């Protein structure tokens, strides 16, 4: 699965790790994240992320 980088802050969403603090289990692809999911560091929306 591909990793995605937050444009504003550089946070990397890695599907292998998920976003445990945000309730996202490991193994969830970026495309499968809820539409209202935001960067856990800066709050940017999904459309602000780019494939690494």
XYZ file of N, CA, C and O in Angstrom:
208
model
N 0.843 -1.188 0.000
C 0.000 0.000 0.000
C 0.883 1.245 0.000
O 1.968 1.246 0.567
N 0.379 2.284 -0.625
C 1.166 3.503 -0.770
C 1.037 4.404 0.446
O -0.005 4.480 1.086
N 2.136 5.098 0.738
C 2.131 6.085 1.811
C 1.764 7.442 1.217
O 2.033 7.715 0.063
N 1.131 8.279 2.039
C 0.682 9.603 1.615
C 1.256 10.662 2.539
O 1.329 10.460 3.751
N 1.667 11.801 1.961
C 2.300 12.871 2.726
C 1.392 14.096 2.767
O 0.855 14.525 1.744
N 1.256 14.667 3.960
C 0.484 15.890 4.143
C 1.303 17.066 3.613
O 2.425 17.306 4.073
N 0.744 17.796 2.643
C 1.439 18.937 2.062
C 1.807 20.012 3.066
O 2.946 20.470 3.107
N 0.876 20.450 3.905
C 1.177 21.527 4.838
C 2.226 21.199 5.906
O 3.042 22.039 6.239
N 2.205 19.956 6.456
C 3.100 19.698 7.600
C 4.093 18.557 7.404
O 5.002 18.385 8.199
N 3.905 17.727 6.368
C 4.848 16.639 6.122
C 4.534 15.332 6.833
O 5.282 14.363 6.711
N 3.417 15.284 7.581
C 3.020 14.031 8.221
C 2.831 12.961 7.152
O 2.299 13.229 6.078
N 3.285 11.738 7.435
C 3.145 10.637 6.490
C 2.102 9.653 7.023
O 2.245 9.121 8.129
N 1.037 9.442 6.222
C 0.075 8.393 6.554
C 0.579 7.101 5.952
O 0.690 6.966 4.736
N 0.907 6.159 6.817
C 1.390 4.844 6.397
C 0.300 3.823 6.711
O -0.021 3.596 7.880
N -0.292 3.215 5.680
C -1.367 2.246 5.908
C -0.949 1.086 6.818
O -1.789 0.530 7.517
N 0.325 0.762 6.828
C 0.790 -0.329 7.688
C 0.643 0.036 9.166
O 0.496 -0.843 10.016
N 0.652 1.336 9.466
C 0.528 1.789 10.851
C -0.872 2.303 11.164
O -1.295 2.298 12.315
N -1.588 2.812 10.157
C -2.889 3.413 10.389
C -2.749 4.717 11.162
O -1.704 5.356 11.140
N -3.794 5.082 11.861
C -3.806 6.277 12.719
C -4.484 5.881 14.019
O -5.653 6.176 14.238
N -3.738 5.167 14.882
C -4.347 4.631 16.104
C -5.034 5.698 16.958
O -6.104 5.454 17.507
N -4.432 6.879 17.057
C -5.029 7.940 17.869
C -6.329 8.445 17.257
O -7.190 8.980 17.948
N -6.465 8.285 15.929
C -7.667 8.721 15.234
C -8.679 7.596 15.022
O -9.664 7.767 14.308
N -8.390 6.422 15.597
C -9.312 5.305 15.481
C -9.203 4.532 14.178
O -10.097 3.770 13.823
N -8.085 4.709 13.446
C -7.878 4.013 12.178
C -6.905 2.858 12.413
O -5.750 3.068 12.793
N -7.384 1.646 12.183
C -6.574 0.454 12.413
C -5.498 0.298 11.344
O -5.651 0.779 10.217
N -4.392 -0.377 11.673
C -3.397 -0.709 10.650
C -4.042 -1.495 9.517
O -4.970 -2.267 9.734
N -3.553 -1.258 8.306
C -4.056 -1.975 7.138
C -5.114 -1.219 6.360
O -5.559 -1.694 5.315
N -5.532 -0.030 6.825
C -6.543 0.756 6.114
C -5.858 1.631 5.067
O -5.030 2.478 5.407
N -6.189 1.402 3.797
C -5.615 2.199 2.709
C -6.088 3.646 2.809
O -7.177 3.925 3.322
N -5.265 4.572 2.328
C -5.620 5.991 2.368
C -6.971 6.233 1.709
O -7.795 6.988 2.214
N -7.209 5.570 0.592
C -8.456 5.741 -0.147
C -9.679 5.299 0.657
O -10.789 5.737 0.390
N -9.449 4.418 1.629
C -10.546 3.888 2.439
C -10.774 4.659 3.743
O -11.670 4.331 4.512
N -9.953 5.693 3.980
C -10.168 6.520 5.169
C -11.499 7.252 5.029
O -11.911 7.593 3.922
N -12.168 7.518 6.145
C -13.423 8.278 6.061
C -13.196 9.644 5.411
O -12.107 10.227 5.543
N -14.197 10.154 4.717
C -14.067 11.439 4.035
C -13.774 12.583 4.998
O -13.163 13.581 4.617
N -14.189 12.433 6.257
C -13.972 13.509 7.220
C -12.676 13.338 8.025
O -12.413 14.099 8.951
N -11.850 12.345 7.661
C -10.568 12.158 8.337
C -9.670 13.345 8.014
O -9.663 13.852 6.897
N -8.914 13.801 9.008
C -7.971 14.903 8.807
C -6.611 14.520 9.355
O -6.483 13.600 10.169
N -5.592 15.229 8.914
C -4.231 15.003 9.392
C -4.208 15.129 10.915
O -4.678 16.132 11.458
N -3.646 14.126 11.606
C -3.616 14.190 13.060
C -2.652 15.241 13.610
O -2.707 15.573 14.787
N -1.789 15.772 12.765
C -0.824 16.771 13.222
C -1.348 18.184 13.019
O -1.346 18.998 13.937
N -1.839 18.479 11.793
C -2.207 19.868 11.497
C -3.679 20.066 11.132
O -4.121 21.189 10.959
N -4.432 18.965 10.977
C -5.852 19.089 10.678
C -6.180 19.281 9.209
O -7.332 19.555 8.861
N -5.191 19.107 8.321
C -5.446 19.251 6.878
C -6.378 18.138 6.400
O -6.356 17.017 6.911
N -7.195 18.450 5.401
C -8.108 17.466 4.843
C -7.380 16.523 3.890
O -6.249 16.781 3.471
N -8.055 15.427 3.526
C -7.446 14.408 2.679
C -6.950 14.949 1.335
O -5.962 14.456 0.797
N -7.614 15.976 0.817
C -7.211 16.497 -0.492
C -5.896 17.265 -0.444
O -5.347 17.635 -1.484
N -5.358 17.461 0.755
C -4.081 18.143 0.906
C -2.907 17.156 0.938
O -1.756 17.543 1.084
N -3.213 15.862 0.800
C -2.184 14.825 0.822
C -1.785 14.430 -0.596
O -2.591 14.496 -1.514
N -0.523 14.016 -0.742
C -0.016 13.529 -2.029
C 0.670 12.192 -1.803
O 1.244 11.957 -0.744
N 0.638 11.349 -2.829
C 1.342 10.066 -2.742
C 2.824 10.326 -2.564
O 3.387 11.201 -3.191
N 3.433 9.507 -1.720
C 4.869 9.640 -1.475
C 5.659 8.995 -2.589
O 5.275 8.024 -3.174
